[in-house]
XYZ file of N, CA, C and O in Angstrom:
584
model
N 123.283 110.189 101.281
C 123.475 109.401 102.155
C 124.502 109.707 102.384
O 125.929 109.553 102.150
N 124.530 109.663 104.176
C 125.369 109.872 105.486
C 125.721 107.993 106.001
O 125.068 107.145 105.777
N 126.775 107.238 106.298
C 127.751 107.006 106.637
C 127.494 106.879 107.961
O 127.040 108.744 109.189
N 126.958 105.573 108.729
C 126.787 105.646 110.297
C 128.275 105.691 111.007
O 127.979 104.241 111.335
N 127.708 106.573 111.600
C 129.122 106.654 112.492
C 129.052 105.132 113.566
O 130.187 104.960 114.441
N 128.561 105.846 114.071
C 127.671 104.337 115.080
C 127.758 102.720 114.564
O 128.836 102.519 115.778
N 128.363 102.725 113.667
C 128.792 101.533 112.030
C 129.979 101.008 113.508
O 130.463 99.747 113.336
N 130.995 101.661 113.394
C 132.038 101.442 113.802
C 132.656 101.756 115.228
O 133.300 101.688 115.706
N 131.812 101.265 116.194
C 132.028 101.197 117.898
C 132.805 100.275 117.666
O 132.044 98.770 118.099
N 133.056 100.254 118.352
C 133.849 98.893 119.820
C 133.631 98.313 120.392
O 132.669 98.240 121.581
N 133.318 96.742 120.782
C 133.252 96.278 121.503
C 133.201 96.997 123.428
O 134.480 97.401 122.887
N 132.904 96.487 124.213
C 133.197 96.955 125.156
C 135.001 95.902 126.511
O 135.428 96.242 126.406
N 134.846 94.039 125.198
C 135.976 93.568 125.753
C 136.092 93.113 124.588
O 135.543 92.658 123.768
N 137.264 92.153 125.202
C 138.233 91.093 123.513
C 138.388 89.650 124.451
O 139.339 90.960 125.762
N 139.538 89.136 123.743
C 140.302 88.855 124.652
C 141.315 89.189 124.251
O 141.978 88.919 122.604
N 142.267 88.239 125.175
C 143.892 88.915 123.802
C 144.564 86.851 123.989
O 144.258 86.664 125.579
N 145.274 86.792 122.970
C 145.515 85.561 122.865
C 146.793 85.794 123.609
O 147.815 86.282 123.471
N 148.042 85.355 124.946
C 149.700 85.227 125.282
C 149.992 84.717 124.484
O 149.938 83.378 123.297
N 151.138 85.510 125.387
C 152.407 84.810 124.028
C 153.473 84.201 125.127
O 153.742 85.377 126.319
N 154.096 83.141 124.555
C 155.708 82.899 125.770
C 155.919 84.612 125.537
O 155.990 85.138 124.475
N 157.600 84.636 126.203
C 158.602 85.610 126.284
C 158.868 84.798 125.125
O 159.442 86.391 124.421
N 159.347 84.570 123.922
C 159.613 84.037 123.033
C 159.074 84.421 121.812
O 159.791 85.082 120.826
N 158.444 85.486 122.570
C 156.653 85.176 121.214
C 155.774 84.552 120.858
O 154.629 85.058 120.318
N 155.865 82.621 121.237
C 155.333 81.678 121.069
C 154.253 81.831 121.704
O 153.475 81.613 122.853
N 152.394 81.882 120.307
C 151.357 81.170 121.515
C 151.314 80.795 122.987
O 151.402 78.937 122.127
N 151.189 81.060 123.614
C 149.909 79.719 124.425
C 149.137 78.965 124.139
O 148.241 79.861 123.874
N 149.756 77.669 124.691
C 147.621 76.897 125.056
C 148.661 75.675 126.163
O 149.256 75.896 126.717
N 147.576 75.701 126.190
C 146.749 75.242 128.303
C 146.787 73.759 127.622
O 147.526 72.911 128.734
N 147.145 73.206 126.354
C 147.306 71.504 126.261
C 147.901 71.319 125.016
O 148.265 72.248 123.885
N 148.618 70.206 124.936
C 149.477 70.098 123.377
C 149.015 69.798 122.036
O 150.206 69.808 121.202
N 147.655 69.711 122.026
C 147.161 70.035 120.488
C 147.270 70.721 120.331
O 146.338 71.382 119.046
N 147.277 72.128 121.143
C 146.841 73.650 120.814
C 145.149 73.357 120.829
O 145.065 74.558 119.761
N 144.176 73.444 120.894
C 143.085 73.487 121.217
C 142.796 74.223 121.794
O 141.232 75.430 121.734
N 143.390 74.777 123.066
C 142.807 75.797 124.438
C 143.665 76.584 124.980
O 145.181 76.590 124.823
N 143.265 77.336 123.299
C 144.419 79.148 124.189
C 144.100 79.779 125.164
O 144.065 79.707 126.450
N 145.543 80.377 126.377
C 145.437 80.693 126.861
C 145.774 82.120 126.499
O 146.508 82.824 125.940
N 144.349 82.384 127.697
C 143.416 84.531 127.085
C 143.275 85.255 127.979
O 143.032 83.605 129.018
N 143.035 86.136 128.080
C 142.984 87.094 129.071
C 141.755 88.183 127.720
O 141.729 88.281 126.872
N 140.735 88.026 128.629
C 139.993 89.042 128.489
C 139.606 89.955 129.559
O 139.063 90.138 130.223
N 139.527 91.193 128.427
C 139.740 92.411 129.032
C 138.737 93.565 128.120
O 138.666 93.484 127.815
N 138.708 94.850 129.391
C 137.468 95.738 128.993
C 138.532 96.682 128.461
O 139.558 97.255 128.850
N 137.358 97.223 127.208
C 138.448 97.791 126.330
C 138.348 99.377 126.481
O 137.742 99.527 127.599
N 139.211 100.597 125.367
C 138.772 101.592 125.944
C 137.325 102.324 125.940
O 137.180 103.589 125.994
N 136.651 101.567 125.213
C 135.592 101.981 125.095
C 133.943 101.851 126.035
O 133.694 102.282 125.987
N 135.435 101.193 126.843
C 134.651 100.282 128.076
C 134.125 101.429 129.087
O 135.136 102.003 130.114
N 133.434 101.002 130.374
C 133.386 102.627 131.658
C 134.193 101.908 132.291
O 134.389 102.115 133.003
N 134.729 100.297 132.034
C 135.731 100.079 133.602
C 137.434 100.735 132.807
O 138.064 100.873 134.003
N 137.258 101.191 132.182
C 138.348 101.747 131.776
C 138.704 103.557 131.762
O 139.358 103.587 132.353
N 137.885 104.365 131.669
C 137.112 105.426 132.089
C 137.362 105.242 132.865
O 138.100 106.463 134.147
N 137.325 104.127 134.168
C 137.520 104.486 135.509
C 138.699 104.095 135.828
O 138.977 104.743 136.557
N 139.343 103.103 135.114
C 141.152 103.285 135.423
C 141.705 104.610 134.771
O 142.607 105.083 136.070
N 140.433 105.351 133.296
C 141.580 106.533 133.402
C 141.712 107.577 134.538
O 142.662 108.720 134.722
N 139.658 107.464 135.031
C 139.957 108.263 136.181
C 141.237 108.388 137.395
O 141.676 109.100 137.609
N 141.052 107.671 137.885
C 142.409 106.975 138.880
C 143.567 107.259 138.228
O 143.891 107.477 139.126
N 143.915 106.709 137.425
C 145.161 107.607 137.287
C 145.277 109.140 136.229
O 146.737 109.475 137.438
N 144.983 110.093 136.883
C 144.732 111.078 136.334
C 144.679 111.370 138.180
O 145.116 112.494 138.345
N 143.625 111.239 138.499
C 144.676 110.963 140.581
C 145.545 111.408 140.891
O 145.772 111.390 142.043
N 145.272 110.015 141.223
C 147.030 109.329 141.316
C 148.124 110.726 141.394
O 148.366 111.323 141.678
N 147.117 110.906 139.738
C 149.301 111.472 138.516
C 148.811 113.703 140.178
O 149.543 113.777 140.592
N 147.236 113.972 140.244
C 147.299 114.542 140.968
C 148.166 115.178 142.288
O 148.260 115.806 143.073
N 147.824 113.574 142.506
C 147.988 113.876 144.709
C 149.222 114.142 144.723
O 150.239 114.176 146.053
N 150.027 112.775 143.495
C 151.465 113.328 143.710
C 151.767 114.889 142.807
O 152.847 115.037 144.404
N 151.112 115.137 142.225
C 151.308 116.666 142.237
C 151.216 117.796 143.996
O 152.155 118.435 144.716
N 150.580 116.909 144.120
C 149.764 118.363 145.470
C 150.607 117.270 146.665
O 151.273 118.497 147.237
N 151.339 116.150 146.864
C 152.541 115.717 147.644
C 153.025 116.140 147.885
O 154.303 116.425 148.893
N 153.996 116.645 146.226
C 155.269 117.624 145.780
C 155.356 118.436 145.808
O 155.582 119.370 144.430
N 154.672 119.913 146.979
C 154.267 121.014 146.546
C 153.899 121.223 144.526
O 154.757 123.016 143.839
N 152.633 120.794 145.065
C 152.916 120.758 142.935
C 153.780 120.113 141.707
O 154.087 120.791 140.763
N 155.290 119.857 142.413
C 156.060 119.176 141.639
C 155.522 118.131 140.673
O 155.481 116.841 140.897
N 155.868 117.721 139.314
C 155.838 117.028 139.208
C 156.828 115.428 139.146
O 157.603 116.277 139.357
N 156.053 115.191 140.236
C 157.218 113.276 140.399
C 156.659 111.816 139.855
O 155.938 112.172 140.008
N 157.514 110.945 139.364
C 156.924 109.896 139.281
C 157.477 108.824 139.921
O 157.796 109.653 141.776
N 156.467 107.821 139.665
C 155.347 107.173 140.928
C 157.067 106.290 141.420
O 158.211 106.473 140.270
N 157.934 105.540 142.410
C 158.739 105.517 143.146
C 158.892 103.688 141.934
O 156.976 103.292 141.823
N 160.346 103.327 141.633
C 159.360 101.872 141.087
C 158.141 100.840 141.732
O 157.404 99.438 140.795
N 158.449 100.014 142.508
C 157.283 99.433 143.750
C 155.568 99.674 143.687
O 155.447 100.007 143.588
N 155.598 101.800 143.490
C 154.711 102.507 143.344
C 154.213 102.236 141.828
O 152.775 101.269 141.392
N 155.032 101.929 141.062
C 154.275 101.452 139.301
C 153.975 99.962 138.874
O 153.077 100.379 138.585
N 154.903 99.775 140.339
C 153.850 97.912 139.651
C 152.802 97.581 140.310
O 152.239 96.895 140.028
N 152.868 98.181 141.855
C 151.482 97.358 142.822
C 150.563 99.097 141.667
O 149.749 98.668 141.133
N 150.938 99.624 140.948
C 149.684 101.077 140.097
C 149.276 99.994 138.590
O 147.578 100.545 138.784
N 150.005 99.921 138.315
C 150.229 98.674 137.081
C 149.930 97.641 136.698
O 148.538 97.519 136.429
N 149.319 96.380 137.724
C 148.391 95.386 138.156
C 147.348 95.971 139.654
O 146.911 95.246 138.299
N 147.535 96.527 139.774
C 145.838 97.326 141.033
C 144.854 97.540 138.995
O 144.277 97.585 138.969
N 145.299 98.184 138.104
C 144.609 99.421 137.476
C 144.547 97.754 135.352
O 143.554 97.197 134.813
N 144.985 97.189 135.790
C 145.365 95.771 134.836
C 144.707 94.895 135.021
O 143.530 94.202 134.317
N 144.668 94.657 136.553
C 143.309 93.609 137.239
C 142.394 94.707 137.075
O 141.029 93.672 136.403
N 141.687 96.079 137.332
C 140.768 96.441 136.989
C 140.259 96.525 135.362
O 139.107 96.107 135.678
N 141.585 95.982 134.330
C 140.205 96.331 133.677
C 140.742 94.864 133.104
O 139.655 94.588 132.134
N 140.708 93.703 133.723
C 140.299 92.313 133.341
C 138.996 91.549 133.534
O 138.912 91.804 134.424
N 138.415 90.953 132.722
C 137.320 90.026 133.238
C 137.835 88.805 133.421
O 136.998 89.055 134.605
N 137.958 88.568 132.632
C 139.110 86.573 133.161
C 139.609 85.760 132.678
O 139.911 87.013 131.391
N 140.285 84.849 132.925
C 141.538 84.511 132.665
C 140.700 83.050 131.820
O 140.174 83.451 132.749
N 141.651 82.521 130.859
C 140.743 82.274 130.231
C 141.747 80.452 130.034
O 142.699 80.806 129.508
N 141.662 79.741 131.184
C 142.573 78.018 130.442
C 143.452 78.251 131.076
O 145.177 77.495 130.898
N 143.733 79.112 132.564
C 145.203 79.340 133.120
C 145.357 79.935 134.137
O 144.487 79.566 134.959
N 146.154 79.413 135.286
C 146.317 80.108 136.743
C 147.460 79.800 136.845
O 147.930 79.853 136.080
N 147.383 80.435 138.875
C 148.915 80.639 139.011
C 148.308 80.439 139.901
O 147.759 80.830 141.482
N 150.096 80.272 140.375
C 150.469 79.262 141.277
C 150.933 79.842 142.227
O 152.336 78.978 141.581
N 152.252 80.811 143.308
C 152.449 81.015 142.665
C 153.850 79.979 143.564
O 153.637 79.723 144.908
N 155.655 79.842 144.315
C 156.330 78.766 144.039
C 156.493 78.813 145.656
O 155.865 80.236 146.729
N 156.107 77.330 146.312
C 155.946 77.797 147.417
C 154.731 78.311 148.089
O 154.631 77.872 149.192
N 153.345 78.708 147.103
C 152.693 78.346 148.108
C 151.336 77.455 147.692
O 152.132 76.203 146.547
N 150.879 76.712 148.764
C 150.215 75.717 148.956
C 148.403 75.404 147.786
O 148.435 74.268 147.373
N 147.788 76.522 147.486
C 147.271 76.923 146.400
C 147.172 77.743 145.319
O 148.023 78.723 145.559
N 146.263 77.530 144.470
C 146.542 78.523 143.092
C 145.851 80.042 143.786
O 144.674 79.462 144.659
N 146.709 80.791 143.835
C 145.933 82.658 143.825
C 144.484 82.319 142.764
O 144.024 82.462 142.518
N 143.808 83.357 143.788
C 141.998 82.955 143.824
C 141.365 84.539 143.554
O 142.431 85.197 144.587
N 140.574 84.286 142.931
C 139.397 85.460 143.326
C 139.861 87.165 142.739
O 140.430 86.680 141.331
N 139.757 87.121 143.482
C 140.411 90.004 143.290
C 141.377 89.740 142.845
O 142.194 90.767 142.685
N 142.546 88.608 144.060
C 143.577 88.293 144.125
C 144.668 88.033 142.544
O 145.698 88.803 142.476
N 143.826 87.422 142.429
C 144.612 86.414 141.305
C 144.857 87.620 139.998
O 146.229 87.564 139.882
N 144.478 88.625 139.381
C 144.576 89.641 138.257
C 145.788 89.985 138.715
O 146.927 90.694 138.380
N 145.690 90.912 139.983
C 146.149 91.699 140.389
C 147.479 90.395 141.038
O 149.246 91.405 140.304
N 147.742 89.473 141.133
C 149.050 89.190 142.165
C 150.003 88.907 140.529
O 151.099 89.605 140.142
N 149.133 88.286 138.952
C 150.337 87.986 138.163
C 150.746 89.030 137.182
O 151.970 89.404 137.423
N 149.498 90.437 137.357
C 150.478 91.462 137.523
C 150.671 92.280 137.745
O 152.538 93.041 137.581
N 151.768 91.949 138.942
C 152.686 92.432 140.121
C 153.866 91.228 139.347
O 155.389 91.652 140.703
N 153.984 89.897 139.599
C 154.549 89.870 139.772
C 155.844 89.236 138.585
O 155.586 89.337 137.002
N 156.410 90.463 138.267
C 157.743 91.077 137.571
C 158.018 89.946 136.910
O 158.478 90.414 135.848
N 157.871 88.830 136.981
C 159.337 87.582 136.370
C 158.107 87.249 135.297
O 158.072 86.822 134.291
N 157.396 87.660 135.048
C 156.035 87.852 134.671
C 155.269 88.600 133.262
O 153.859 89.449 133.075
N 156.320 90.204 134.137
C 156.442 90.948 133.414
C 155.926 90.596 131.270
O 155.438 92.451 131.235
N 155.991 90.563 130.812
C 155.952 89.886 129.411
C 154.647 89.812 129.414
O 154.306 90.171 127.990
N 153.761 89.448 129.985
C 152.381 89.311 130.569
C 151.449 90.727 130.315
O 150.682 90.966 130.076
N 151.853 92.213 131.469
C 151.832 93.111 131.615
C 151.987 93.338 130.219
O 151.017 94.461 130.190
N 152.870 93.238 129.789
C 153.565 94.734 128.800
C 152.691 93.523 127.288
O 152.074 94.965 126.483
N 151.946 92.601 127.344
C 151.307 91.852 126.308
C 149.683 93.231 127.277
O 149.867 93.401 125.767
N 149.035 93.093 127.955
C 147.527 93.189 128.255
C 147.921 95.037 128.319
O 147.009 95.606 127.278
N 149.504 95.685 128.230
C 148.985 97.406 128.530
C 148.741 97.848 126.642
O 148.195 98.349 126.577
N 149.902 96.722 125.680
C 149.603 96.900 124.903
C 148.502 96.490 123.924
O 148.218 98.155 123.022
N 148.106 96.249 124.680
C 146.700 95.481 124.026
C 145.340 96.330 124.105
O 144.504 97.090 123.515
N 145.120 96.383 124.887
C 143.816 97.642 125.925
C 144.443 99.385 125.421
O 143.255 99.526 125.681
N 145.481 99.381 125.222
C 146.096 100.612 124.827
C 145.477 100.233 122.674
O 145.343 101.605 122.455
N 145.220 100.469 122.067
C 145.528 99.607 120.962
C 143.532 99.393 120.567
O 142.950 98.049 120.824
N 142.449 100.717 120.056
C 141.384 100.039 119.960
C 141.215 99.290 119.149
O 139.432 98.550 118.550
N 142.157 99.261 117.552
C 141.467 98.598 116.856
C 141.038 97.036 117.178
O 140.254 96.671 116.217
N 142.082 96.789 118.382
C 141.704 94.935 119.085
C 140.525 94.769 119.206
O 140.193 93.862 119.780
N 139.215 96.353 120.170
C 138.422 95.974 119.939
C 136.950 96.620 119.019
O 136.228 96.431 119.359
N 137.356 96.621 117.506
C 136.682 96.505 116.544
C 135.620 96.056 116.780
O 136.287 94.694 116.344
N 134.927 95.702 114.863
C 134.910 94.679 114.896
C 134.858 94.154 114.111
O 135.850 92.659 113.703
N 135.681 94.239 112.989
C 137.659 93.978 112.165
C 137.897 93.091 112.850
O 137.696 91.669 112.626
N 138.423 92.870 114.371
C 139.903 92.367 114.458
C 138.293 90.508 115.123
O 139.303 90.425 115.080
N 137.569 91.001 115.259
C 136.335 89.508 115.707
C 136.359 88.446 114.565
O 136.660 87.474 115.568
N 136.313 89.166 113.639
C 136.006 88.733 112.254
C 137.600 87.985 112.101
O 137.469 87.169 111.356
N 138.445 88.436 112.875
C 140.396 87.315 112.137
C 140.284 86.416 112.641
O 139.533 85.845 113.501
């Protein structure tokens, strides 16, 4: 009898329960019944493949623009590219919104995810999301059962 390797296939999406900068789980309510979640497309998804392809294209273009030399993105480019990539990997936010200082209304639609990831004062969120989507185990059947 052979092992069916297909039984190890990962889910296309999984939810990340966000932590605050001190590492404590975040909830939208005082009773701690509404977890603050980000639902993400994982490394086994089509969305992830599109982002990887876009990252490769960016690197190649940067090399072509610099006479074949490997060149790092500027800090501003890095923030914008990371925000764009993570926004493309985000299915949706759950139990939170984003209304930056001075804004009359919360950010919505396609701009919402990109705005959160581009806000460097919320960099702890970007780090958590980057780490989460890079770990295949977060999208496995075992992680769903936990």
